[in-house]
Coordinates of C-alpha atoms in Angstrom, one line a residue:
Chain A
M1 CA -87.6 7.2 17.5
S2 CA -85.4 5.2 20.4
P3 CA -86.2 1.9 20.9
D4 CA -87.6 0.6 24.0
P5 CA -84.6 0.2 26.8
N6 CA -85.9 -3.5 27.0
G7 CA -85.9 -4.1 23.4
R8 CA -89.8 -4.4 23.3
I9 CA -91.6 -3.3 20.1
R10 CA -95.1 -1.9 20.8
V11 CA -97.4 -2.5 17.7
A12 CA -100.9 -1.5 16.7
I13 CA -102.7 -3.5 14.2
V14 CA -105.3 -1.5 11.9
D15 CA -107.5 -3.6 9.4
D16 CA -111.4 -3.5 9.3
E17 CA -111.3 -7.3 8.8
D18 CA -111.3 -9.5 11.8
L19 CA -109.5 -12.4 9.9
A20 CA -106.9 -10.0 8.6
R21 CA -106.1 -8.9 12.0
Q22 CA -105.9 -12.5 13.1
V23 CA -103.2 -13.4 10.3
L24 CA -101.0 -10.6 11.8
R25 CA -101.6 -11.4 15.4
E26 CA -100.5 -15.1 14.7
Y27 CA -97.6 -14.0 12.9
L28 CA -96.4 -11.6 15.7
S29 CA -97.3 -14.2 18.5
S30 CA -93.8 -16.0 17.6
H31 CA -91.9 -12.9 18.6
P32 CA -91.8 -12.4 22.4
E33 CA -90.4 -8.9 22.0
I34 CA -93.4 -7.8 20.3
E35 CA -96.3 -6.3 22.1
I36 CA -99.6 -5.7 20.5
V37 CA -100.9 -2.5 22.2
A38 CA -104.0 -1.7 19.9
E39 CA -106.2 -3.4 17.4
C40 CA -108.2 -1.2 15.3
A41 CA -111.1 -1.6 12.8
N42 CA -111.4 2.0 11.5
G43 CA -109.2 5.0 11.0
F44 CA -110.7 7.1 13.7
E45 CA -109.8 4.3 16.1
A46 CA -106.2 4.0 14.5
V47 CA -105.7 7.7 14.9
K48 CA -107.0 7.9 18.4
A49 CA -104.6 4.5 19.4
V50 CA -101.6 6.0 17.9
A51 CA -102.0 9.2 19.6
E52 CA -102.8 7.9 23.0
L53 CA -100.6 4.8 22.9
K54 CA -97.5 5.9 20.6
P55 CA -96.7 2.5 19.3
D56 CA -93.5 1.9 17.7
L57 CA -94.9 0.1 14.5
V58 CA -98.2 0.3 13.0
F59 CA -99.5 -2.5 10.3
L60 CA -102.2 -0.2 8.5
D61 CA -104.5 -1.4 6.0
I62 CA -105.6 0.9 3.2
Q63 CA -109.3 0.6 2.6
M64 CA -111.2 1.0 5.7
P65 CA -114.1 2.8 7.2
K66 CA -113.9 6.5 8.2
L67 CA -110.5 7.4 7.2
D68 CA -108.5 5.4 4.8
G69 CA -104.9 4.3 5.2
F70 CA -103.4 7.3 3.5
E71 CA -105.6 9.5 5.5
V72 CA -104.2 7.7 8.8
L73 CA -100.9 8.1 7.7
E74 CA -101.3 11.7 7.2
L75 CA -102.5 12.2 10.7
I76 CA -100.3 10.0 12.8
G77 CA -97.0 11.9 12.5
N78 CA -93.6 10.3 11.6
D79 CA -92.6 9.0 14.7
T80 CA -94.3 5.8 14.0
A81 CA -92.9 3.2 11.6
V82 CA -96.0 2.3 9.2
V83 CA -96.1 -1.2 7.2
F84 CA -98.7 -0.9 4.6
I85 CA -100.9 -3.9 4.2
T86 CA -103.3 -4.0 1.0
A87 CA -105.1 -6.6 -1.2
H88 CA -104.2 -5.2 -4.6
D89 CA -103.1 -1.4 -4.8
N90 CA -100.6 -1.0 -7.7
F91 CA -100.8 2.8 -6.7
A92 CA -99.8 2.3 -3.1
I93 CA -97.0 0.0 -3.8
R94 CA -95.7 2.5 -6.5
A95 CA -96.0 5.5 -3.8
F96 CA -94.6 3.6 -0.9
E97 CA -91.8 1.6 -2.2
V98 CA -89.9 4.9 -1.5
H99 CA -91.5 6.2 1.7
A100 CA -93.1 3.8 3.8
T101 CA -91.2 1.2 6.0
D102 CA -92.8 -1.4 4.0
Y103 CA -95.7 -2.8 2.3
L104 CA -97.4 -6.3 2.4
L105 CA -99.9 -7.7 -0.2
K106 CA -102.7 -10.0 0.9
P107 CA -102.8 -12.7 1.3
V108 CA -99.4 -12.0 3.3
S109 CA -96.8 -14.8 3.6
A110 CA -95.1 -15.5 6.7
A111 CA -91.8 -15.1 5.2
R112 CA -92.6 -11.6 3.6
F113 CA -94.2 -10.6 7.1
E114 CA -90.7 -11.4 8.7
A115 CA -88.8 -9.6 6.5
A116 CA -91.1 -6.5 6.9
L117 CA -90.8 -6.8 10.8
Q118 CA -87.0 -7.0 10.1
R119 CA -87.0 -3.8 8.2
A120 CA -89.2 -2.0 10.7
K121 CA -86.9 -3.1 13.5
E122 CA -83.9 -1.6 11.5
R123 CA -85.7 1.5 11.4
L124 CA -86.7 1.7 14.9
E125 CA -83.2 1.1 15.8
G126 CA -82.0 4.0 13.7
K127 CA -80.1 2.1 11.1
S128 CA -82.0 3.2 8.2
P129 CA -83.3 6.7 8.3
A130 CA -87.0 7.7 8.8
A131 CA -88.6 9.4 5.8
A132 CA -87.4 13.0 6.1
V133 CA -90.8 14.2 4.6
A134 CA -94.0 14.8 6.4
P135 CA -96.6 11.9 5.9
A136 CA -99.1 14.6 4.6
E137 CA -96.4 15.2 1.9
L138 CA -96.2 11.4 1.4
A139 CA -100.0 11.2 1.1
A140 CA -100.0 14.1 -1.5
A141 CA -97.3 12.5 -3.6
A142 CA -99.2 9.3 -3.7
R143 CA -102.4 11.1 -5.1
P144 CA -102.9 11.0 -8.7
A145 CA -102.0 14.5 -10.1
S146 CA -105.5 14.9 -11.7
Q147 CA -107.3 14.2 -8.4
H148 CA -108.2 16.7 -6.1
V149 CA -109.0 16.1 -2.5
D150 CA -112.5 16.7 -1.5
R151 CA -112.0 16.7 2.3
I152 CA -109.0 17.2 4.6
P153 CA -108.6 15.2 7.9
V154 CA -107.1 16.9 10.7
R155 CA -106.1 15.8 14.3
D156 CA -106.3 17.6 17.5
G157 CA -104.7 15.2 20.0
A158 CA -106.7 12.1 19.6
R159 CA -109.8 13.6 18.1
V160 CA -110.1 13.7 14.2
S161 CA -112.2 16.0 12.2
I162 CA -112.7 16.1 8.7
I163 CA -113.1 19.4 7.0
P164 CA -114.9 19.2 3.6
V165 CA -113.0 21.6 1.4
A166 CA -116.4 23.5 0.5
K167 CA -116.4 24.5 4.2
L168 CA -112.7 25.7 4.0
D169 CA -112.6 29.6 3.9
Y170 CA -108.7 30.1 3.8
V171 CA -105.3 28.5 4.8
E172 CA -102.7 30.3 6.3
A173 CA -98.9 29.0 6.5
Q174 CA -97.6 28.8 9.9
D175 CA -93.9 27.7 10.0
D176 CA -94.1 23.7 9.5
Y177 CA -97.9 23.8 10.0
V178 CA -100.9 24.9 7.8
A179 CA -103.8 26.6 9.7
L180 CA -107.0 25.6 8.0
V181 CA -109.9 28.1 8.7
S182 CA -113.3 26.6 8.5
E183 CA -116.6 27.6 10.1
G184 CA -115.1 30.2 12.3
K185 CA -112.3 27.5 13.7
K186 CA -108.8 27.4 12.8
H187 CA -107.4 23.6 12.6
L188 CA -103.7 22.9 12.7
K189 CA -102.0 20.6 10.5
Q190 CA -98.3 19.5 9.7
Q191 CA -98.0 20.2 6.0
T192 CA -96.5 22.6 3.8
I193 CA -98.6 25.1 2.1
A194 CA -97.3 24.0 -1.3
S195 CA -98.2 20.6 -1.0
L196 CA -101.9 21.4 0.3
E197 CA -102.1 24.2 -2.8
A198 CA -101.2 21.1 -5.0
A199 CA -104.0 19.0 -3.5
L200 CA -106.7 21.6 -3.6
D201 CA -108.7 22.0 -6.9
P202 CA -107.1 25.1 -8.8
S203 CA -110.4 26.2 -10.2
R204 CA -111.8 26.6 -6.5
F205 CA -108.8 27.8 -4.3
M206 CA -105.8 30.2 -5.2
R207 CA -102.8 31.0 -3.6
V208 CA -102.9 34.9 -3.1
H209 CA -99.9 35.2 -1.2
R210 CA -96.7 33.4 -0.1
S211 CA -98.5 32.3 3.2
Y212 CA -102.3 32.3 2.0
I213 CA -104.6 30.1 0.1
V214 CA -108.1 31.2 -0.2
N215 CA -111.4 29.7 -1.1
L216 CA -112.4 31.7 -4.3
E217 CA -116.2 31.4 -3.1
R218 CA -115.6 33.5 0.0
V219 CA -113.9 36.3 -1.6
A220 CA -116.0 39.4 -1.2
K221 CA -114.0 42.1 -2.7
I222 CA -110.4 43.1 -3.1
E223 CA -108.9 46.4 -1.7
P224 CA -105.8 48.3 -2.0
Y225 CA -103.8 48.1 0.9
S226 CA -100.4 49.8 0.1
K227 CA -98.6 50.8 -3.1
D228 CA -97.9 47.1 -4.3
S229 CA -100.2 45.3 -2.2
H230 CA -104.0 44.3 -1.7
V231 CA -106.3 42.8 0.9
A232 CA -108.9 40.3 0.0
V233 CA -112.1 40.8 2.1
L234 CA -113.9 37.4 2.8
T235 CA -117.5 37.0 3.0
T236 CA -116.8 36.0 6.8
G237 CA -115.3 39.4 7.2
A238 CA -111.6 38.1 7.5
Q239 CA -109.0 40.2 5.6
L240 CA -106.1 38.3 3.9
P241 CA -102.9 40.0 2.3
V242 CA -102.7 39.7 -1.5
S243 CA -99.2 39.8 -3.0
R244 CA -98.8 41.4 -6.4
A245 CA -98.5 38.0 -8.2
G246 CA -101.4 36.8 -6.2
Y247 CA -103.6 40.2 -7.4
A248 CA -102.4 39.4 -11.0
R249 CA -104.1 35.9 -10.8
L250 CA -107.0 37.0 -9.0
R251 CA -107.7 39.7 -11.2
E252 CA -107.3 37.2 -14.2
F253 CA -109.8 34.8 -12.5
L254 CA -112.3 37.7 -11.7
D255 CA -112.0 39.1 -15.4
R256 CA -113.0 35.6 -16.9
Chain B
M1 CA -123.7 11.5 -73.8
T2 CA -121.3 13.3 -76.6
I3 CA -122.1 10.6 -79.0
L4 CA -125.6 10.7 -78.5
L5 CA -125.8 14.5 -78.9
T6 CA -123.7 14.4 -82.0
Y7 CA -126.2 12.0 -83.6
L8 CA -129.2 14.1 -82.6
L9 CA -127.9 17.0 -83.9
S10 CA -126.5 15.7 -87.2
F11 CA -129.7 13.8 -87.5
T12 CA -131.6 16.7 -88.5
H13 CA -129.1 17.4 -91.5
E14 CA -129.3 21.2 -90.6
T15 CA -125.7 20.5 -89.5
T16 CA -122.9 18.0 -90.8
V17 CA -121.6 15.5 -88.5
E18 CA -118.4 17.3 -88.0
E19 CA -120.2 20.7 -87.1
A20 CA -122.3 18.6 -84.5
L21 CA -119.2 17.1 -83.0
I22 CA -117.4 20.3 -82.6
L23 CA -120.3 21.7 -80.7
A24 CA -121.2 18.7 -78.8
V25 CA -117.9 17.7 -77.3
P26 CA -117.5 21.2 -75.5
L27 CA -121.1 21.4 -74.5
C28 CA -121.1 18.0 -73.0
I29 CA -118.1 18.5 -70.9
F30 CA -119.8 21.9 -69.8
Y31 CA -123.2 20.1 -68.9
A32 CA -121.4 17.3 -66.8
F33 CA -120.2 19.9 -64.5
V34 CA -124.0 21.4 -64.4
C35 CA -125.2 18.0 -63.4
Q36 CA -123.0 17.9 -60.5
S37 CA -124.9 20.7 -59.0
A38 CA -127.9 18.1 -58.7
Q39 CA -125.8 16.5 -56.0
Y40 CA -126.4 19.4 -53.7
S41 CA -130.0 19.8 -54.2
C42 CA -130.3 16.0 -53.6
R43 CA -128.5 16.2 -50.3
A44 CA -130.3 18.9 -49.3
L45 CA -133.8 17.4 -50.0
P46 CA -134.2 13.9 -48.7
P47 CA -137.3 12.3 -50.1
E48 CA -138.5 11.0 -46.7
R49 CA -138.6 14.5 -45.3
V50 CA -140.0 16.4 -48.5
G51 CA -143.2 15.2 -50.2
L52 CA -142.7 13.0 -53.6
D53 CA -144.9 15.4 -55.6
K54 CA -143.1 18.6 -54.1
L55 CA -139.6 16.9 -54.8
G56 CA -140.6 16.2 -58.5
L57 CA -141.5 19.8 -59.0
I58 CA -138.4 21.2 -57.6
H59 CA -136.2 19.0 -59.7
A60 CA -138.1 19.3 -62.7
G61 CA -137.8 23.2 -62.3
A62 CA -134.1 22.5 -61.6
A63 CA -133.8 20.5 -64.8
A64 CA -135.9 23.1 -67.0
M65 CA -133.4 25.6 -65.9
A66 CA -130.3 23.5 -66.7
G67 CA -131.7 22.6 -69.8
A68 CA -132.4 26.5 -70.7
L69 CA -128.7 27.3 -69.7
W70 CA -127.6 24.6 -71.9
V71 CA -129.5 25.9 -74.9
F72 CA -128.1 29.3 -74.2
S73 CA -124.5 28.2 -74.1
A74 CA -124.9 26.3 -77.2
M75 CA -126.2 29.5 -78.6
V76 CA -123.2 31.3 -77.4
L77 CA -120.9 28.8 -78.4
A78 CA -122.4 28.4 -82.2
W79 CA -122.0 32.3 -82.3
I80 CA -118.4 32.3 -81.3
L81 CA -117.5 29.5 -83.5
S82 CA -119.1 31.1 -86.7
S83 CA -117.8 34.2 -86.2
S84 CA -114.5 33.1 -85.8
I85 CA -113.8 30.2 -87.9
N86 CA -114.6 30.8 -91.5
A87 CA -115.3 27.2 -92.1
L88 CA -118.0 27.3 -89.9
R89 CA -119.7 30.5 -90.8
G90 CA -123.4 30.4 -90.7
L91 CA -123.5 27.5 -88.0
S92 CA -125.2 29.9 -85.7
D93 CA -127.9 31.0 -88.2
R94 CA -128.7 27.2 -89.3
L95 CA -128.9 26.3 -85.4
H96 CA -131.3 28.7 -84.8
A97 CA -133.3 27.6 -88.0
G98 CA -133.5 24.1 -87.2
P99 CA -135.0 22.1 -84.3
E100 CA -131.5 21.5 -82.7
L101 CA -132.0 24.0 -79.9
P102 CA -135.6 22.1 -78.6
I103 CA -133.5 19.1 -79.0
I104 CA -130.7 20.3 -76.8
F105 CA -133.2 21.5 -74.2
V106 CA -135.0 18.2 -74.1
T107 CA -131.8 16.0 -74.0
G108 CA -130.5 18.5 -71.2
F109 CA -133.8 18.4 -69.0
L110 CA -133.9 14.5 -69.2
V111 CA -129.9 14.2 -68.5
Y112 CA -130.3 16.5 -65.6
L113 CA -133.1 14.5 -64.3
L114 CA -131.4 11.2 -64.7
S115 CA -128.5 12.3 -62.9
T116 CA -130.7 13.7 -59.9
L117 CA -131.9 10.2 -59.8
G118 CA -128.5 8.7 -59.9
Y119 CA -127.6 10.8 -57.0
Y120 CA -130.5 10.0 -54.9
V121 CA -129.4 6.0 -55.3
Q122 CA -125.9 7.1 -54.5
I123 CA -127.0 8.6 -51.4
A124 CA -129.4 5.7 -50.4
L125 CA -126.6 3.2 -50.9
E126 CA -124.2 5.5 -48.8
A127 CA -126.9 5.6 -46.0
S128 CA -127.4 1.8 -46.0
R129 CA -123.6 1.3 -45.9
D130 CA -123.2 3.8 -43.0
A131 CA -126.2 2.2 -41.0
E132 CA -124.6 -1.5 -41.7
A133 CA -121.3 0.1 -40.1
R134 CA -123.2 1.5 -37.3
L135 CA -125.0 -1.6 -36.4
M136 CA -121.7 -3.4 -36.6
R137 CA -120.3 -0.9 -34.1
M138 CA -123.1 -1.1 -31.9
S139 CA -122.8 -4.7 -31.7
I140 CA -119.2 -4.7 -31.2
L141 CA -119.7 -2.1 -28.3
A142 CA -122.3 -4.5 -26.8
R143 CA -120.0 -7.2 -27.0
E144 CA -117.1 -5.4 -25.5
A145 CA -119.4 -4.4 -22.4
E146 CA -120.2 -8.1 -22.1
L147 CA -116.7 -9.0 -22.1
K148 CA -115.6 -6.4 -19.8
A149 CA -118.4 -7.4 -17.4
L150 CA -117.0 -11.0 -17.5
K151 CA -113.3 -9.8 -17.0
A152 CA -114.3 -7.5 -14.1
Q153 CA -116.0 -10.3 -12.7
V154 CA -113.5 -11.7 -10.6
N155 CA -112.5 -8.8 -8.9
P156 CA -108.7 -8.9 -8.2
H157 CA -109.7 -7.2 -4.7
F158 CA -112.3 -9.7 -3.8
L159 CA -110.1 -12.8 -4.5
F160 CA -106.9 -11.7 -2.6
N161 CA -109.1 -10.5 0.3
S162 CA -110.6 -13.9 0.3
L163 CA -107.6 -15.6 0.0
N164 CA -106.1 -13.7 2.8
S165 CA -109.4 -14.9 4.8
I166 CA -108.7 -18.3 4.2
S167 CA -104.9 -18.1 5.2
A168 CA -106.2 -16.4 8.6
L169 CA -108.7 -19.5 9.1
T170 CA -106.3 -22.4 8.3
S171 CA -104.5 -22.0 11.8
S172 CA -107.7 -20.8 13.9
D173 CA -110.5 -22.8 12.3
P174 CA -109.4 -25.5 9.6
A175 CA -112.9 -26.7 8.9
K176 CA -114.0 -23.2 8.2
A177 CA -111.0 -22.4 6.0
R178 CA -112.0 -25.7 4.1
E179 CA -115.5 -24.4 3.7
M180 CA -114.4 -21.0 2.4
C181 CA -112.2 -22.8 -0.1
I182 CA -115.1 -24.5 -1.4
L183 CA -117.5 -21.5 -1.5
L184 CA -115.0 -19.7 -3.3
G185 CA -114.4 -22.5 -5.9
D186 CA -118.3 -22.6 -6.1
F187 CA -118.4 -19.0 -7.0
L188 CA -115.6 -19.1 -9.6
R189 CA -116.8 -22.1 -11.2
R190 CA -120.5 -20.5 -11.9
T191 CA -118.8 -17.5 -13.2
L192 CA -116.6 -19.3 -15.6
G193 CA -119.7 -21.1 -17.1
L194 CA -121.2 -17.6 -17.9
G195 CA -119.0 -16.7 -20.9
E196 CA -121.2 -18.7 -23.5
K197 CA -124.5 -17.6 -22.2
S198 CA -126.3 -14.4 -23.6
T199 CA -129.0 -14.7 -20.9
I200 CA -129.7 -16.8 -17.9
P201 CA -132.7 -17.2 -15.6
L202 CA -132.8 -14.9 -12.7
D203 CA -132.9 -18.1 -10.7
E204 CA -129.3 -18.7 -11.7
E205 CA -128.1 -15.2 -11.3
M206 CA -129.5 -15.3 -7.5
S207 CA -127.3 -18.7 -7.2
L208 CA -124.3 -16.8 -8.1
I209 CA -125.3 -13.9 -5.9
H210 CA -125.6 -16.4 -3.0
A211 CA -122.4 -18.0 -3.5
F212 CA -120.7 -14.6 -3.5
L213 CA -122.2 -13.5 -0.5
A214 CA -121.3 -16.7 1.2
V215 CA -117.8 -15.8 0.5
E216 CA -118.2 -12.2 1.6
K217 CA -120.1 -13.2 4.7
T218 CA -116.9 -15.1 6.1
R219 CA -115.0 -11.9 5.7
Y220 CA -117.5 -9.4 6.9
G221 CA -119.4 -11.5 9.3
A222 CA -122.3 -9.8 11.0
R223 CA -121.4 -6.4 9.6
L224 CA -123.0 -8.0 6.2
Q225 CA -126.6 -8.4 6.0
M226 CA -128.7 -9.4 3.0
E227 CA -132.5 -9.2 2.9
E228 CA -134.3 -10.7 -0.4
T229 CA -137.9 -10.2 -1.5
I230 CA -138.3 -11.6 -4.9
A231 CA -141.6 -12.4 -6.7
K232 CA -141.7 -16.1 -7.8
D233 CA -142.6 -15.5 -11.5
A234 CA -139.6 -13.3 -11.9
L235 CA -137.2 -16.2 -11.2
A236 CA -137.8 -17.8 -14.3
V237 CA -137.0 -14.6 -16.3
D238 CA -134.2 -14.6 -18.6
V239 CA -131.8 -11.6 -17.8
P240 CA -128.1 -11.0 -18.7
P241 CA -125.8 -12.8 -16.9
L242 CA -124.1 -10.9 -14.2
L243 CA -126.7 -8.2 -14.3
L244 CA -127.2 -8.2 -10.5
Q245 CA -123.9 -9.5 -9.0
P246 CA -122.0 -6.5 -9.9
L247 CA -124.4 -4.5 -8.2
V248 CA -124.3 -6.3 -5.0
E249 CA -120.5 -6.3 -4.9
N250 CA -120.8 -2.6 -5.5
A251 CA -123.0 -2.2 -2.3
I252 CA -120.7 -4.2 -0.2
S253 CA -117.4 -2.6 -1.3
H254 CA -118.7 1.1 -1.5
G255 CA -121.4 0.8 1.4
I256 CA -121.2 -2.0 3.8
A257 CA -117.2 -2.1 3.9
N258 CA -117.1 1.7 4.8
L259 CA -119.4 1.3 7.6
V260 CA -118.0 0.5 11.0
D261 CA -120.9 -1.6 12.0
G262 CA -121.7 -2.7 8.8
G263 CA -125.4 -2.6 7.4
W264 CA -128.0 -3.9 5.2
I265 CA -128.7 -4.6 1.5
R266 CA -132.0 -5.1 0.4
L267 CA -133.1 -6.7 -2.8
N268 CA -136.3 -6.3 -4.1
V269 CA -137.7 -8.1 -7.2
G270 CA -141.1 -7.6 -8.8
C271 CA -142.8 -8.8 -12.0
D272 CA -145.6 -7.0 -13.9
N273 CA -146.8 -5.9 -17.3
G274 CA -144.1 -7.8 -19.0
N275 CA -141.4 -6.1 -16.9
V276 CA -139.2 -7.1 -14.1
S277 CA -138.4 -4.4 -11.8
I278 CA -135.2 -4.9 -9.5
V279 CA -134.4 -2.4 -6.7
L280 CA -131.2 -3.0 -4.8
E281 CA -130.8 -0.7 -1.8
N282 CA -127.9 -0.5 0.6
L283 CA -126.6 1.7 3.5
F284 CA -123.6 3.7 3.2
D285 CA -121.6 6.3 4.7
P286 CA -121.9 9.5 2.6
E287 CA -118.5 10.8 4.5
A288 CA -116.5 7.5 3.7
P289 CA -113.2 8.2 2.0
A290 CA -113.5 8.0 -1.7
R291 CA -112.4 4.3 -3.4
R292 CA -111.1 3.9 -6.7
R293 CA -113.1 1.9 -9.1
N294 CA -116.0 4.0 -8.1
G295 CA -118.9 3.4 -10.4
V296 CA -117.2 1.1 -12.8
G297 CA -119.5 -1.8 -12.0
L298 CA -122.6 0.4 -12.2
A299 CA -121.5 2.0 -15.5
N300 CA -121.0 -1.4 -17.2
V301 CA -124.4 -2.7 -16.1
R302 CA -125.8 0.5 -17.4
Q303 CA -124.1 0.2 -20.9
R304 CA -125.0 -3.6 -21.2
L305 CA -128.5 -2.9 -20.6
Q306 CA -128.5 0.1 -23.2
A307 CA -126.7 -2.0 -25.8
R308 CA -129.1 -5.0 -25.4
Y309 CA -132.5 -3.4 -25.0
G310 CA -132.1 0.2 -25.9
N311 CA -134.8 2.3 -24.2
R312 CA -137.1 -0.8 -23.2
A313 CA -134.9 -1.0 -20.3
S314 CA -134.4 1.7 -17.6
F315 CA -131.4 2.0 -15.2
L316 CA -131.3 4.5 -12.3
A317 CA -128.8 4.8 -9.6
K318 CA -129.1 7.5 -6.7
A319 CA -127.7 8.4 -3.4
E320 CA -130.4 9.5 -0.8
G321 CA -129.0 10.5 2.4
D322 CA -127.3 7.5 3.8
R323 CA -128.9 5.2 1.3
F324 CA -127.9 4.0 -2.1
R325 CA -130.4 2.6 -4.6
V326 CA -130.0 1.1 -8.1
S327 CA -133.6 0.6 -9.8
I328 CA -133.6 -1.4 -12.9
V329 CA -136.7 -2.4 -15.1
V330 CA -136.1 -4.7 -18.1
P331 CA -138.7 -6.6 -20.5
S332 CA -139.5 -10.1 -19.1
G333 CA -140.3 -11.3 -22.7
E334 CA -138.1 -12.9 -25.2
A335 CA -135.9 -10.1 -25.2
T336 CA -132.8 -11.3 -26.8
S337 CA -130.0 -9.5 -28.3
K338 CA -131.0 -10.4 -31.8
E339 CA -134.1 -8.4 -31.5
A340 CA -132.0 -5.5 -30.7
T341 CA -129.8 -5.8 -33.6
A342 CA -132.6 -6.6 -36.3
S343 CA -134.4 -3.1 -35.3

């Protein structure tokens, strides 16, 4: 995240309301070093713009069509500084006080906006460290514990797809990524398997192995593999390793 | 009761006053327990479900059995007393000879019936107290739902977003900013006045909705389209305040706001057979990200209708494909909350 050699900062503004974007545009217009590279009115456009134009800084509304601000943050990676803008959202305030570069409340005052911009600049110049955690982890931390996701947004380049959890067969951990397998396709996402496990409904998904989470509805049978391990055969034909602890959990679930 | 029995027993001169007292005290204590059993049969046989004649027969039978038990216990007691205490020798025989046993039986029979009656009175009192408490609770719930509706009214989200729009307009279009301030003020003033009213004409609710939409229209622009078809007779009908406005707000924040190109909201109000039927339909994105506060507005309207009209009103909310529809039917007559509390 190195600043542009000429000191220019490339900014994207994301808000579904034209008037809300207008305020930010106006505030930014007094800063000659700022270049507005994109204005987006929904989550899909935002992800696409960030992937293609790689802005340094994004002003991001939370409630929007298609993808909300949290989902956008999950998908754009952490090379971009994000300032959230929201009308009234205690929950976002709490979660992002720690992690996001800044958050602004509507109506946004000029002074508060300048402070946020200053903070973003410091972050871009490397004076303050970027969040060390992946954005998907932040979004997971921001979700109330009792609430489970019913869909998972994934990004492939500038293309966003949304996987409803009912169509998710299983999840496999691959280094820093998870591979989500749904309808015969594999989607990669930068997230740890543990945080994905926490986001999924435990009555529908189970961690059967250090590297695997399975959709319980897809489990056709469990077969012994070696002395202490088993394989789960899914209705799709896929075979997943099941650890000893995973087997105990599965048995407990199947016996119930 | 002890005194009565003592008097009755000594009256016949077969037994002395002292002997009568010795018999009566333990017998009465024992019988007090027997009579308590009437409580269970009373609770098991509510008069409104069992016929009165059948009820009388059952309780008379129970009373006869209790009386017989009492006679038997008097005999046993007299026998024990006369065989163990010298001074009371012959008491048992004298008891058998005189009219004491029938007296004991009749007294026992009547006392048992009286206590049955007493228990029924007690049960009836309890039931009426319960009903009163329930009614009180119901009206408190109804009031709470009303207050919640009024409080939820000025949704902070709506207010802050509107202020943000005004702040945007101040530099680009000051005249429009002023207009929006006035529209917002108009809407807020209308909602403030609603606190004291239990019903308002539908006409007034519609003006409130128009004030609300005027503000939202500034924010959403062409994305928000409202279509209304309202029967003329319906406008004069009294409805609870804030019956429709939360539904319109819901249609915007959960429907239109999630659609990139916006969409329509259609309101249809008809009037027939003493009912007003209201259908509010809007487009929405079934795959939209979930929003918090979901359905709070709907649940509140449903509760208020239930509390006020009971089953004379109906409320149905349903998503079908990309359309969300709320259908409400409320009585159009003089349906006030007074009527609901009296029934």
